[in-house]
Amino acid sequence: MLELAIGIILAGCGIGAGLALIAGIGPGIGEGNAAAKACEAIGRQPESKSDVTSTMILGCAIAETTGLYGLVVGILLIFVAPNMFVNILLNAIK
């Protein structure tokens, strides 16, 4: 019975980590769209290149934080959470 509970904990952490890492898709799509629109804007008004570029880089940096948060959560679920949850389970049984 204990082995089954530990297996469920490990499976839940693995599935949660996989779902958390899906958060990396959004920033990739958003940054690609931002770069495409920046190229269009620079093509229409080449004199505004520096303003468009700096705004695009700031927006991409902010969008990338979403992916980084997902990566941190995924790493925590893989390396930290299973041990913590197993310890809680073992303490509850005692």
XYZ file of C-alpha atoms in Angstrom:
94
model
C 0.000 0.000 0.000
C 2.832 2.390 0.828
C 4.538 1.695 -2.493
C 1.326 2.549 -4.353
C 1.009 5.871 -2.515
C 4.618 6.763 -3.286
C 4.055 5.815 -6.936
C 1.020 8.076 -7.120
C 3.035 10.929 -5.601
C 5.832 10.464 -8.144
C 3.368 10.199 -11.041
C 1.565 13.342 -9.939
C 4.817 15.271 -9.692
C 5.900 14.058 -13.119
C 2.601 14.966 -14.755
C 2.579 18.353 -13.019
C 6.118 19.073 -14.185
C 5.182 18.221 -17.748
C 2.160 20.497 -17.623
C 4.225 23.305 -16.092
C 6.743 23.108 -18.913
C 3.986 23.619 -21.468
C 4.156 27.252 -20.324
C 7.199 27.614 -22.586
C 5.015 27.484 -25.702
C 3.274 30.804 -25.048
C 6.383 32.989 -24.854
C 7.784 31.387 -27.993
C 4.671 32.190 -29.997
C 4.361 35.673 -28.491
C 7.979 36.605 -29.097
C 7.771 35.350 -32.680
C 4.715 37.506 -33.296
C 6.410 40.496 -31.674
C 9.489 40.124 -33.865
C 7.316 39.797 -36.979
C 5.328 42.934 -36.154
C 8.530 44.822 -35.313
C 9.958 43.929 -38.723
C 6.757 45.140 -40.367
C 6.865 48.409 -38.412
C 10.519 49.007 -39.274
C 9.750 48.242 -42.918
C 7.006 50.866 -42.937
C 8.932 53.537 -41.003
C 12.678 52.863 -41.012
C 13.401 56.034 -39.047
C 11.644 54.589 -35.962
C 13.918 51.550 -35.828
C 15.471 52.306 -32.415
C 12.103 52.941 -30.709
C 10.512 49.811 -32.154
C 13.536 47.648 -31.349
C 13.805 48.789 -27.735
C 10.069 48.315 -27.145
C 10.181 44.854 -28.743
C 13.133 43.747 -26.613
C 11.418 44.956 -23.427
C 8.197 43.161 -24.363
C 10.045 39.935 -25.187
C 11.901 40.059 -21.867
C 8.633 40.441 -19.973
C 6.989 37.642 -21.974
C 9.931 35.327 -21.330
C 9.373 35.478 -17.576
C 6.247 33.332 -18.025
C 8.325 30.543 -19.520
C 10.952 30.887 -16.819
C 8.319 30.614 -14.086
C 7.036 27.420 -15.708
C 10.581 26.053 -15.890
C 11.209 26.790 -12.204
C 7.944 25.133 -11.184
C 8.784 22.097 -13.325
C 12.243 21.751 -11.794
C 10.808 22.067 -8.291
C 8.208 19.398 -9.039
C 10.862 17.018 -10.339
C 13.567 17.464 -7.706
C 12.057 18.972 -4.534
C 8.375 18.080 -4.261
C 8.549 14.249 -4.417
C 10.873 14.019 -1.409
C 8.787 16.532 0.517
C 5.500 14.734 -0.216
C 6.940 11.304 0.603
C 8.217 12.646 3.953
C 4.768 14.064 4.712
C 3.215 10.698 3.871
C 5.660 8.783 6.043
C 5.135 11.165 8.969
C 1.357 10.792 8.645
C 1.625 7.001 8.815
C 3.716 7.025 12.021
